[in-house]
mmCIF file of C-alpha atoms in Angstrom:
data_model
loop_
_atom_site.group_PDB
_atom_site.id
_atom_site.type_symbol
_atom_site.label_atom_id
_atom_site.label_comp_id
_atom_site.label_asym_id
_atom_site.label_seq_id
_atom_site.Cartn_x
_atom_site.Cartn_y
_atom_site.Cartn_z
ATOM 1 C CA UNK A 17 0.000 0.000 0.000
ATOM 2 C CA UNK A 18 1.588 3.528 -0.727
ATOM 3 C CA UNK A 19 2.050 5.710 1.786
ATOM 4 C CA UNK A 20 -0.338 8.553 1.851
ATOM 5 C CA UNK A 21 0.516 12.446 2.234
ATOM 6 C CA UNK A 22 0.720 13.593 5.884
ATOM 7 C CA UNK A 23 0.665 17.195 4.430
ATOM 8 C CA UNK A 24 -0.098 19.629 0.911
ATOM 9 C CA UNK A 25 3.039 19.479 -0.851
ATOM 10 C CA UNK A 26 5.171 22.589 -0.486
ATOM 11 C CA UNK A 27 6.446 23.922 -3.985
ATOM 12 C CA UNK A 28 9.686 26.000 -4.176
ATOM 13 C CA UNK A 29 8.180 30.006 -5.067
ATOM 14 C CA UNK A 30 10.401 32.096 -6.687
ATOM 15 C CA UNK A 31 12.316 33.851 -3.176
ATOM 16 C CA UNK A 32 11.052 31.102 -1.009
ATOM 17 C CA UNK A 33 13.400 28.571 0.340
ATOM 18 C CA UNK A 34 14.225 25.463 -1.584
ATOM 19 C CA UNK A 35 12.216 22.336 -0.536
ATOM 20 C CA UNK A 36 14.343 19.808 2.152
ATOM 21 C CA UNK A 37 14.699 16.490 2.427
ATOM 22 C CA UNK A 38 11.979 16.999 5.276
ATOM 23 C CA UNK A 39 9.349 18.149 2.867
ATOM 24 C CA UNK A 40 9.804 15.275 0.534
ATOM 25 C CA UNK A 41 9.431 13.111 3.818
ATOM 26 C CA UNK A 42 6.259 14.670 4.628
ATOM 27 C CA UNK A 43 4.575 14.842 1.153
ATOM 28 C CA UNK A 44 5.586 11.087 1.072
ATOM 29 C CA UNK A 45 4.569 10.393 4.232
ATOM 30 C CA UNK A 46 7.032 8.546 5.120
ATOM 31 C CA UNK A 47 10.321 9.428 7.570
ATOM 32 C CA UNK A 48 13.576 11.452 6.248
ATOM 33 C CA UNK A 49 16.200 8.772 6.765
ATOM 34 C CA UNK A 50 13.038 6.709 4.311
ATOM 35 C CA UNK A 51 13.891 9.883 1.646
ATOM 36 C CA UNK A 52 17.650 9.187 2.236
ATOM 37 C CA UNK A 53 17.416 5.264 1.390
ATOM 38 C CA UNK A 54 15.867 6.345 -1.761
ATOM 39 C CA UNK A 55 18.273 9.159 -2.605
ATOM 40 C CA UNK A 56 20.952 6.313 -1.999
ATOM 41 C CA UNK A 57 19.658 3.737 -4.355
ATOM 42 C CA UNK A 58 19.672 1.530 -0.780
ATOM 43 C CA UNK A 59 17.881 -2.189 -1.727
ATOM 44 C CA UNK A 60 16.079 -1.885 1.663
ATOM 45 C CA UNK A 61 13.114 0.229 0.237
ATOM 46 C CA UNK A 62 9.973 -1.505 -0.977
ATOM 47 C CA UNK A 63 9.081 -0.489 -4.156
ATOM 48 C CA UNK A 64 5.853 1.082 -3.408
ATOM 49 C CA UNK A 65 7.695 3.156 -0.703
ATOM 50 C CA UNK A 66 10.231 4.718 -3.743
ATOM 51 C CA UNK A 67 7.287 4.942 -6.086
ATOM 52 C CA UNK A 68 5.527 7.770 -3.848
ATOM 53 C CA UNK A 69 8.935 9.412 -2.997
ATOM 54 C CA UNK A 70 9.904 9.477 -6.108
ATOM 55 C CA UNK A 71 7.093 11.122 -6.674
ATOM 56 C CA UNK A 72 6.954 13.965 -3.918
ATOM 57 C CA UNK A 73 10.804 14.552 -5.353
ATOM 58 C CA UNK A 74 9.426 15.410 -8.596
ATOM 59 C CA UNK A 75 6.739 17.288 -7.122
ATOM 60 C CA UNK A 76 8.383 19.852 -4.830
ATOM 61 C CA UNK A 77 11.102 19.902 -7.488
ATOM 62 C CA UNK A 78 13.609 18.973 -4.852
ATOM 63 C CA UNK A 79 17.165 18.504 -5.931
ATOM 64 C CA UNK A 80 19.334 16.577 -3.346
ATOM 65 C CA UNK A 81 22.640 18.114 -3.241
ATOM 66 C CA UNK A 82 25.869 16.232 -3.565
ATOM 67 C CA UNK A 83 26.578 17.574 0.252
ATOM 68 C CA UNK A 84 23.205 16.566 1.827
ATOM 69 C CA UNK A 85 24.276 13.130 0.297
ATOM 70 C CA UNK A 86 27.619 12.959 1.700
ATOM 71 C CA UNK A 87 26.391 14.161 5.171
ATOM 72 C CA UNK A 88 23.314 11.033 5.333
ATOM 73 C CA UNK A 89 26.629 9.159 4.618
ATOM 74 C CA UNK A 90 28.103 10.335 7.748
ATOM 75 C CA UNK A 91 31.581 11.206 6.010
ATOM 76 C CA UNK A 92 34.204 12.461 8.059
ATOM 77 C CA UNK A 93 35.589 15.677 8.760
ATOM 78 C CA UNK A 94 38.657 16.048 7.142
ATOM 79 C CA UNK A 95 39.905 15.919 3.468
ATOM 80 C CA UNK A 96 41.697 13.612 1.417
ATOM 81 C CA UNK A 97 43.906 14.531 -1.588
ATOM 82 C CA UNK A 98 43.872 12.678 -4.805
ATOM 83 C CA UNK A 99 47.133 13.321 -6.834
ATOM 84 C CA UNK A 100 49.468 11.689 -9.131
ATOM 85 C CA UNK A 101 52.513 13.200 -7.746
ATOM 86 C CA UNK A 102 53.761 14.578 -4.890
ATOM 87 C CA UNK A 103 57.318 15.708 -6.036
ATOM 88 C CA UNK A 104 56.801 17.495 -8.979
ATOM 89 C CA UNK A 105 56.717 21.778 -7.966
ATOM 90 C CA UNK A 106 53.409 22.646 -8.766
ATOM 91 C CA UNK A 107 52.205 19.444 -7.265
ATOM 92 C CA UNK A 108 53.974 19.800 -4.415
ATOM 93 C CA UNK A 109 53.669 23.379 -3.578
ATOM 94 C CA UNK A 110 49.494 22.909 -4.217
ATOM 95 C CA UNK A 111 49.952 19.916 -1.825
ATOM 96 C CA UNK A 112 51.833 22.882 0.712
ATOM 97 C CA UNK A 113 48.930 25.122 0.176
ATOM 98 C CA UNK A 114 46.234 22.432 0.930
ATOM 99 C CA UNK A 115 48.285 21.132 4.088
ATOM 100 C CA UNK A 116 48.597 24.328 5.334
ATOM 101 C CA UNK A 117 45.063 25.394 5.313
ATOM 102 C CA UNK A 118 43.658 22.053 6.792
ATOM 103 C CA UNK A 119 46.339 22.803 9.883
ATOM 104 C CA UNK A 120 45.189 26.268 10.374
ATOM 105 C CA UNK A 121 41.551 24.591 10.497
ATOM 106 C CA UNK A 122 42.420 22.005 12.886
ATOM 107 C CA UNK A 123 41.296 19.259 10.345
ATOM 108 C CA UNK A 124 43.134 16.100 9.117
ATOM 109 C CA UNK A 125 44.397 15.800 5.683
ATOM 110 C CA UNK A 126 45.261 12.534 3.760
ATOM 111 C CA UNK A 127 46.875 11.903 0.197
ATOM 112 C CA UNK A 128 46.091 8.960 -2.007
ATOM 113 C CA UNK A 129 48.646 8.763 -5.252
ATOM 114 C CA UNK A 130 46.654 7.537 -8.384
ATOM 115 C CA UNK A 131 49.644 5.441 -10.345
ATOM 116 C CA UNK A 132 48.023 5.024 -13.578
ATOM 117 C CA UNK A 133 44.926 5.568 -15.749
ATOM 118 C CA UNK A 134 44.436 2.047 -16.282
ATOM 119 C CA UNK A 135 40.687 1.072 -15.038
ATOM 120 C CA UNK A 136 41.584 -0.803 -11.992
ATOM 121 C CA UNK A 137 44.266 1.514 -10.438
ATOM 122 C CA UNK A 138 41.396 4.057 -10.727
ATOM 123 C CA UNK A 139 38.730 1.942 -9.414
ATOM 124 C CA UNK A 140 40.734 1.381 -6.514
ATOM 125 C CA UNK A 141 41.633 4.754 -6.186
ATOM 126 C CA UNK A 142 37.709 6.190 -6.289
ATOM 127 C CA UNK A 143 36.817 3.419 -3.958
ATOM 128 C CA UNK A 144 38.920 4.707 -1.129
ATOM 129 C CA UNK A 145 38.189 8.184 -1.715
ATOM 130 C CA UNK A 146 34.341 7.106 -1.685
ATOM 131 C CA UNK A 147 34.708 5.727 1.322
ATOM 132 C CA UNK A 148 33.235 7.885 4.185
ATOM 133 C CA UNK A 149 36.506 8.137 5.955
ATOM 134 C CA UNK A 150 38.265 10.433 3.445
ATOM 135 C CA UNK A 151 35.855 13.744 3.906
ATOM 136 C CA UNK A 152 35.990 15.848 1.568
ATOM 137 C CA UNK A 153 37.884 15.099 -1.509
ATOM 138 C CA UNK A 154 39.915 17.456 -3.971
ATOM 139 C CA UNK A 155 41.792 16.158 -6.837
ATOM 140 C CA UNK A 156 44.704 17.938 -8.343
ATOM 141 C CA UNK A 157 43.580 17.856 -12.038
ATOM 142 C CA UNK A 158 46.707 18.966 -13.875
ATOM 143 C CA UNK A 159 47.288 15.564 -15.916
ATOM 144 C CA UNK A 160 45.126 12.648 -17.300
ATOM 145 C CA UNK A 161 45.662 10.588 -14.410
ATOM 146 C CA UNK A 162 44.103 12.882 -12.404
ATOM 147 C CA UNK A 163 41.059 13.314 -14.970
ATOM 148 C CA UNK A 164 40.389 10.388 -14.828
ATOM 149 C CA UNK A 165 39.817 10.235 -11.558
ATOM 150 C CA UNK A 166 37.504 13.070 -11.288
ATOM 151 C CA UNK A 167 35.155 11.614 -13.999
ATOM 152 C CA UNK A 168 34.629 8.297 -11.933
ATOM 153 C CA UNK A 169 33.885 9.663 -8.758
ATOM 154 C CA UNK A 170 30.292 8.990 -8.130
ATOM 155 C CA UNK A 171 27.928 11.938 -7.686
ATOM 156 C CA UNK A 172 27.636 12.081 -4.176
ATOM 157 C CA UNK A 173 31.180 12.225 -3.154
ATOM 158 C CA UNK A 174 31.947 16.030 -2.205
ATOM 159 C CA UNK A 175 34.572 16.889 -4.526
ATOM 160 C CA UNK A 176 36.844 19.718 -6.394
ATOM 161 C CA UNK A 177 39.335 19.913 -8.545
ATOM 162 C CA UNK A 178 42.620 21.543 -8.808
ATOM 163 C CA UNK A 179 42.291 21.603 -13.118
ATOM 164 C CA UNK A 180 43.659 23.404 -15.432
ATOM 165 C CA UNK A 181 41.850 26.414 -16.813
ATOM 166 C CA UNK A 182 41.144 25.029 -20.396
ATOM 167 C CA UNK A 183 39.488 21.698 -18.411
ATOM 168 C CA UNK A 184 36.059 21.036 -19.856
ATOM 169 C CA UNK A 185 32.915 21.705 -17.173
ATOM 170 C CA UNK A 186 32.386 18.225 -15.835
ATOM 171 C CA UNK A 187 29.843 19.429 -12.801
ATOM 172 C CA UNK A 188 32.252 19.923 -10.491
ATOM 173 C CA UNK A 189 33.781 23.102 -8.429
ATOM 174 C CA UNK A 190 37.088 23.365 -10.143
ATOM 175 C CA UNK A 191 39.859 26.466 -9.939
ATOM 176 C CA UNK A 192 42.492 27.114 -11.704
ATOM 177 C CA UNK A 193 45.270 29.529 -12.331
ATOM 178 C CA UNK A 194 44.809 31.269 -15.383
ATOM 179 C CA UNK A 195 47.887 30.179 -17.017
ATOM 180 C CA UNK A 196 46.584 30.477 -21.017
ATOM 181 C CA UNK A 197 47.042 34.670 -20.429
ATOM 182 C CA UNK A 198 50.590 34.251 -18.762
ATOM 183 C CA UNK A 199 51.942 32.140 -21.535
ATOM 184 C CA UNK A 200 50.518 34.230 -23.990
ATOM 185 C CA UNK A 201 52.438 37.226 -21.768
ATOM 186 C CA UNK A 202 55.513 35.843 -21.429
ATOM 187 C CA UNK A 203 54.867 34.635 -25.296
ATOM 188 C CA UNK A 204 54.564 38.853 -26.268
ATOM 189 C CA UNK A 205 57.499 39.774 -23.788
ATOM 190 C CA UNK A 206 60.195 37.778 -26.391
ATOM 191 C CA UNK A 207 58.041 38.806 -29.070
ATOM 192 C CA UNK A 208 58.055 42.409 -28.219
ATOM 193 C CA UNK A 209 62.100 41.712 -27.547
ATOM 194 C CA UNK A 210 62.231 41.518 -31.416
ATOM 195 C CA UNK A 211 62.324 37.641 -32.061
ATOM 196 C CA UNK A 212 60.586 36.581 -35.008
ATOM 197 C CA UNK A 213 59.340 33.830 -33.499
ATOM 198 C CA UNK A 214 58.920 31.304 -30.200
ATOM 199 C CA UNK A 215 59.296 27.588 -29.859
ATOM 200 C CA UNK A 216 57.973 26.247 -27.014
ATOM 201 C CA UNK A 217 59.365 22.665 -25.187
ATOM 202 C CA UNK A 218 55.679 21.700 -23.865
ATOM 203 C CA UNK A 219 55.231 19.711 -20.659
ATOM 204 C CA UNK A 220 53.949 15.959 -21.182
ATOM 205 C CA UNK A 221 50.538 16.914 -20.600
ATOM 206 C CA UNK A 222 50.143 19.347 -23.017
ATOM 207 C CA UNK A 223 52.332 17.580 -25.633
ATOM 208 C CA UNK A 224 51.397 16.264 -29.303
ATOM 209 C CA UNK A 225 48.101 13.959 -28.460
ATOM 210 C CA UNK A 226 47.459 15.339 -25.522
ATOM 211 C CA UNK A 227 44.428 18.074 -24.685
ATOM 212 C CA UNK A 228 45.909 21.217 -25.309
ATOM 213 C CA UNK A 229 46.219 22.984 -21.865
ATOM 214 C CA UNK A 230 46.555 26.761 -20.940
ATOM 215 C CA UNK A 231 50.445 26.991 -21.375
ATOM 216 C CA UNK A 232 50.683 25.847 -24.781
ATOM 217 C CA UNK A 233 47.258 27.471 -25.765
ATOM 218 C CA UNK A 234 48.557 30.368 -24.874
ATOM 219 C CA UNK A 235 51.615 30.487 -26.440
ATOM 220 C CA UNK A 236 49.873 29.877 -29.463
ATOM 221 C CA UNK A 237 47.865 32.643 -29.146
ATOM 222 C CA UNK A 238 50.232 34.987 -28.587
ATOM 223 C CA UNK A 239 52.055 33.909 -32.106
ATOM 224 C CA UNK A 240 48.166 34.051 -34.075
ATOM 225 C CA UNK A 241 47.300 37.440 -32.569
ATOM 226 C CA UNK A 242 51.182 38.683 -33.821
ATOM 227 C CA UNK A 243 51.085 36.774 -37.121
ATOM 228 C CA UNK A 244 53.928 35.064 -36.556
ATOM 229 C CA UNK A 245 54.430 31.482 -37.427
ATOM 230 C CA UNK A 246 53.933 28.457 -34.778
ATOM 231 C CA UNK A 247 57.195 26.307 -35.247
ATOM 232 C CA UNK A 248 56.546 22.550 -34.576
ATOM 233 C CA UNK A 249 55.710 21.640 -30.859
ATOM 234 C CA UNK A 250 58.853 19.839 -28.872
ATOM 235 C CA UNK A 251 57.707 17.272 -26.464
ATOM 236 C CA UNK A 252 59.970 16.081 -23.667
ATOM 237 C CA UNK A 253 59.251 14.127 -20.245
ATOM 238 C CA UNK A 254 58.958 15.303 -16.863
ATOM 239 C CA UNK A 255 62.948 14.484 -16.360
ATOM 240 C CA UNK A 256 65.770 16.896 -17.238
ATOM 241 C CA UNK A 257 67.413 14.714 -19.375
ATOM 242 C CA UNK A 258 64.328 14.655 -21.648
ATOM 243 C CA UNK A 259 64.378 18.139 -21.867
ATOM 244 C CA UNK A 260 68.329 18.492 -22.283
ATOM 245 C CA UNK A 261 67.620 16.166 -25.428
ATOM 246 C CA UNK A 262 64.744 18.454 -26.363
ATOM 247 C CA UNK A 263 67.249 21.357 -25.859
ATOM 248 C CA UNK A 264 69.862 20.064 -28.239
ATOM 249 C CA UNK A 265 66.920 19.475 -31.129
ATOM 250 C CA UNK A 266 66.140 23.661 -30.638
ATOM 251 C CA UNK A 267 70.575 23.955 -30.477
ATOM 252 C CA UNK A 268 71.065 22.694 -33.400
ATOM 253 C CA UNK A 269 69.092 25.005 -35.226
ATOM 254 C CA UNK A 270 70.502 28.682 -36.210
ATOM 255 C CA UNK A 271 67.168 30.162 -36.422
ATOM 256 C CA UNK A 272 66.034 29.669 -32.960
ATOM 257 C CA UNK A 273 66.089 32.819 -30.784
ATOM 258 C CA UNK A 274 63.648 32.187 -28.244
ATOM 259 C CA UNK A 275 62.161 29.218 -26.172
ATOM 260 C CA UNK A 276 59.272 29.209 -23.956
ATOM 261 C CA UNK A 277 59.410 25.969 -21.566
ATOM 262 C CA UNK A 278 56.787 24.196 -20.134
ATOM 263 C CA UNK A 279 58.236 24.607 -16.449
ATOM 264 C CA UNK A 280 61.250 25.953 -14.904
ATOM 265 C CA UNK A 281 62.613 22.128 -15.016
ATOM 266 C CA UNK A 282 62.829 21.946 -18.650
ATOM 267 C CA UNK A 283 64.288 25.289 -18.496
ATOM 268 C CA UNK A 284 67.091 24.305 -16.819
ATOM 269 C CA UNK A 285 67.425 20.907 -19.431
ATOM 270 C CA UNK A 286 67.056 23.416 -22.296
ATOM 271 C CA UNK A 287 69.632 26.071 -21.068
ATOM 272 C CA UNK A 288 72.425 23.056 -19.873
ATOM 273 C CA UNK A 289 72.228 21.906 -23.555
ATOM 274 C CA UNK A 290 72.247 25.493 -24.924
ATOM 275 C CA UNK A 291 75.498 25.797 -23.590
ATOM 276 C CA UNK A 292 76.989 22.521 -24.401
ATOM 277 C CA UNK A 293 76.326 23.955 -27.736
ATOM 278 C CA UNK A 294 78.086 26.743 -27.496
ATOM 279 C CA UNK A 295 74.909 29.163 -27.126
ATOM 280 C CA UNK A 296 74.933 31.885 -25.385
ATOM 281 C CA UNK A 297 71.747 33.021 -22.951
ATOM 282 C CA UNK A 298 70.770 35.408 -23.659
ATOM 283 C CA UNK A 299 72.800 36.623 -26.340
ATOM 284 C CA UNK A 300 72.170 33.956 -28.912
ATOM 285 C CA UNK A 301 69.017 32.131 -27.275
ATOM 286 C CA UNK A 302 66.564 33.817 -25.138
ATOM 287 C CA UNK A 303 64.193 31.408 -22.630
ATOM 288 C CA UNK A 304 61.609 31.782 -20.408
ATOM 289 C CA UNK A 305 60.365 29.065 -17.738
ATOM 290 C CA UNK A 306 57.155 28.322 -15.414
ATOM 291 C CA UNK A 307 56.470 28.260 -12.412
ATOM 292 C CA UNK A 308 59.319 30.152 -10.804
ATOM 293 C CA UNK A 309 60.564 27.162 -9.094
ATOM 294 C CA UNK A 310 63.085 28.114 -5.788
ATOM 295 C CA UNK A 311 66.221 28.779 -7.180
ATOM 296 C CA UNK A 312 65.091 30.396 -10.311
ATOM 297 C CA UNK A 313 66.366 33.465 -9.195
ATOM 298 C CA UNK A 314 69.640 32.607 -8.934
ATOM 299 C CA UNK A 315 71.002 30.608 -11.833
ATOM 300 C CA UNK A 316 73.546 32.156 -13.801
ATOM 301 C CA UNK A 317 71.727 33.714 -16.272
ATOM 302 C CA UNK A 318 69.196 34.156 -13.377
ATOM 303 C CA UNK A 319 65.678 32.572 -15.292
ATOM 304 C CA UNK A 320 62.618 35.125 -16.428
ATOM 305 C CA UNK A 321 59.669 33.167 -15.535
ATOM 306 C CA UNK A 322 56.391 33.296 -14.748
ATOM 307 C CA UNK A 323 55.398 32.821 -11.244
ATOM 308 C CA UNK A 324 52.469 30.419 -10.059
ATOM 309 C CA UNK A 325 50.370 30.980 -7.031
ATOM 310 C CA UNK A 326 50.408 27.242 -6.430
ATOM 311 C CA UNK A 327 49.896 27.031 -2.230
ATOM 312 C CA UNK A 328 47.186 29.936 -2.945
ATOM 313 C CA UNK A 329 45.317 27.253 -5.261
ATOM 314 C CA UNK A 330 45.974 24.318 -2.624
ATOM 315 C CA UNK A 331 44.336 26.951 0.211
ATOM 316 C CA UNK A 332 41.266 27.816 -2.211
ATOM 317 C CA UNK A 333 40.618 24.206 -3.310
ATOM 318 C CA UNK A 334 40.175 23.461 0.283
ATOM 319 C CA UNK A 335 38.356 25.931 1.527
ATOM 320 C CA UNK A 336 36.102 24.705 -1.254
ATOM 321 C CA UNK A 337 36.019 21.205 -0.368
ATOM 322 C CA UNK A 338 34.999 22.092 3.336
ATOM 323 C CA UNK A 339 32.467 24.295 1.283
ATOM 324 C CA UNK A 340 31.242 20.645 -0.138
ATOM 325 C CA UNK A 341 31.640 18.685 2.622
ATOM 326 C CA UNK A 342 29.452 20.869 5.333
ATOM 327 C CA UNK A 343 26.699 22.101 2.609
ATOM 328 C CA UNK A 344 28.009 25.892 3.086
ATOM 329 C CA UNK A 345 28.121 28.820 0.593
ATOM 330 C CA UNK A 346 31.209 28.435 -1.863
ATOM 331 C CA UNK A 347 33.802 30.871 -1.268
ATOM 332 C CA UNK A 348 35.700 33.314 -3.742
ATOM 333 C CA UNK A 349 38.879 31.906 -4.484
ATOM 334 C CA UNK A 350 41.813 34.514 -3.170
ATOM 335 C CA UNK A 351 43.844 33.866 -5.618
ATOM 336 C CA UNK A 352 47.078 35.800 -7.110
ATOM 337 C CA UNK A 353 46.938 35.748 -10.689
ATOM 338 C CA UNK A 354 50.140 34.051 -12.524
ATOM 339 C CA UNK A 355 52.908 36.996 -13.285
ATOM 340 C CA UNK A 356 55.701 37.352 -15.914
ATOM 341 C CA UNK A 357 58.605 37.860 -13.725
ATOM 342 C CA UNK A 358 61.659 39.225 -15.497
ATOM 343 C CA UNK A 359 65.507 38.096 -15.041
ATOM 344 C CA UNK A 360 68.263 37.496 -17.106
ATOM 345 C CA UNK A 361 67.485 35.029 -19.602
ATOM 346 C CA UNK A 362 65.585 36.971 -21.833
ATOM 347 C CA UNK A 363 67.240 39.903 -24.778
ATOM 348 C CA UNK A 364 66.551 40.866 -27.854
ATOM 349 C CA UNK A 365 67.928 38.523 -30.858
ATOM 350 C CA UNK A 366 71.497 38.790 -31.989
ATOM 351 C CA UNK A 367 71.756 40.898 -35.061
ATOM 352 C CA UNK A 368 72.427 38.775 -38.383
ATOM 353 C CA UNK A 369 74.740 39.011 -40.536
#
């Protein structure tokens, strides 16, 4: 027999406060933790029972939240990272920023490494982070690993993303550092230096078959909007010695002036071979790095970069997670907007001739 109405329905008016998981209870007739069994696809509901809550949901136009969800699941209070590194700077220093935060807020953090994008390391890795006991959950997006993740989590798990700014919408809170503008700056700067053109050493993310992220978006256009041409994208690893290899590719060429590099890493790869070469920086070869690594500042030719508010993304991704995981208003990320930071490495061409 169906449960009948204990109360008129209550629709959402335009002002009025949304319908709760209450309402639905009492337009079903039935109790809240019933509502909850149904919102949770739980076998122990008879059918009858979902039929008329099903119904009241559709009635009040009630839209369970991902948060009200994760709260009937009593998750925990804390947070859990998902990343696929922990070494790697901007990893690492949006790890900082996240660790940091959670201290200052007295609440435990946890890291989970996702190894691979086959199926099963990523079914492994959603099941923990589904779990209850890993809170609120933020996944630093920067790679496909990482994607992948995020795409499998189910759709009650609070979650955000650390992504990069080109990322598709995939109906979760993501931030990013706007890093398609500051390549396309630091892209001008060496145009505006006089170099015909830039080649850019691209950081295995954003290499040939991957999706084209901000850096290498906006190097390209920077080159479009000046007319120049786009020389053929160099792919290296994550390792120096991948990008020293990359490095002696651009060396060997007389008609490269200036190099934009995916991160201050293959900077240093790039510049080592440079020299090896017999280049001068920046006389003959200009380059500019990312992220503005420690250090930077201080290599001989000290490195023109751009500088990446990394910890200040780890702080506003979790500020955003607690924002998930407790059902409260999303905060503005504070945020300092990536900056062009000029050193050394950068001149205008030599003169041909």
């Amino acid at each position: 027999m169906t449960p009948t109405p204990r109360r008129a329905p209550r629709t959402a008016a335009r002002g009025a406060a949304a319908p709760s998981i209450r309402d639905v209870a009492a337009a079903a007739g039935v109790s809240y933790q019933t509502v909850s069994r149904v919102l949770n696809e739980s076998p122990r509901v008879r059918p009858e029972t979902r039929t008329a809550v099903l119904a009241a949901i559709e009635s009040l136009g009630f839209r369970p939240s991902r948060t009200a969800r994760a709260l009937s699941l009593g998750r925990a209070r804390g947070i859990t990272v998902v990343t696929s590194n922990t070494i790697l700077y901007g990893y690492a220093a949006t790890l900082q920023g996240l660790e940091e935060a959670a201290r200052a807020e007295g609440m435990a953090m946890g890291i989970r490494v996702v190894e691979s994008a086959e199926p099963a390391e990523v079914k492994q890795t959603v099941d923990h982070v589904a779990d209850a006991s890993a809170g609120g959950v933020v996944v630093i997006a920067f790679d496909p690993l990482g994607v992948a993740v995020l795409e499998a989590l189910p759709e009650h798990v609070p979650a955000v993303a650390a992504a990069e700014p080109a990322a598709p919408d995939r109906g979760r809170v993501a931030i990013a550092l706007d890093e398609r503008r500051a390549a396309a700056d630091a892209t001008q700067h060496l145009l505006d230096l006089g170099h015909r053109t830039v080649h850019h050493v691209a950081i295995p993310s954003e290499g040939e078959g991957a999706v084209p992220g901000g850096r290498l978006a906006g190097w390209r256009d920077a080159l479009r909007a000046a007319g120049a041409g786009i020389p053929e994208l160099i792919g290296c690893g994550w390792d120096i010695r991948s990008a020293y290899a990359a490095g002696q590719r651009l060396a060997a060429s007389p008609d490269v002036t200036a190099i934009l590099c995916g991160n201050d890493d293959i900077a240093q790869g790039v510049r080592r071979a440079l020299y090896d070469a017999g280049k001068d920086v920046p006389g003959d070869v200009s380059i500019v790095g990312f992220d503005d690594i420690p250090g930077s500042a201080y290599w001989t030719p000290a490195l023109t970069t751009v500088r990446m508010d990394f910890a200040g993304l780890g702080r506003a991704c979790f500020h955003a997670a607690v924002a998930e995981l407790t059902g409260g208003p999303q905060p503005e990320p504070a945020l300092t907007p990536p900056a062009l930071v000029l050193r050394e490495s950068t001149a205008p061409p030599p003169q041909r001739r």
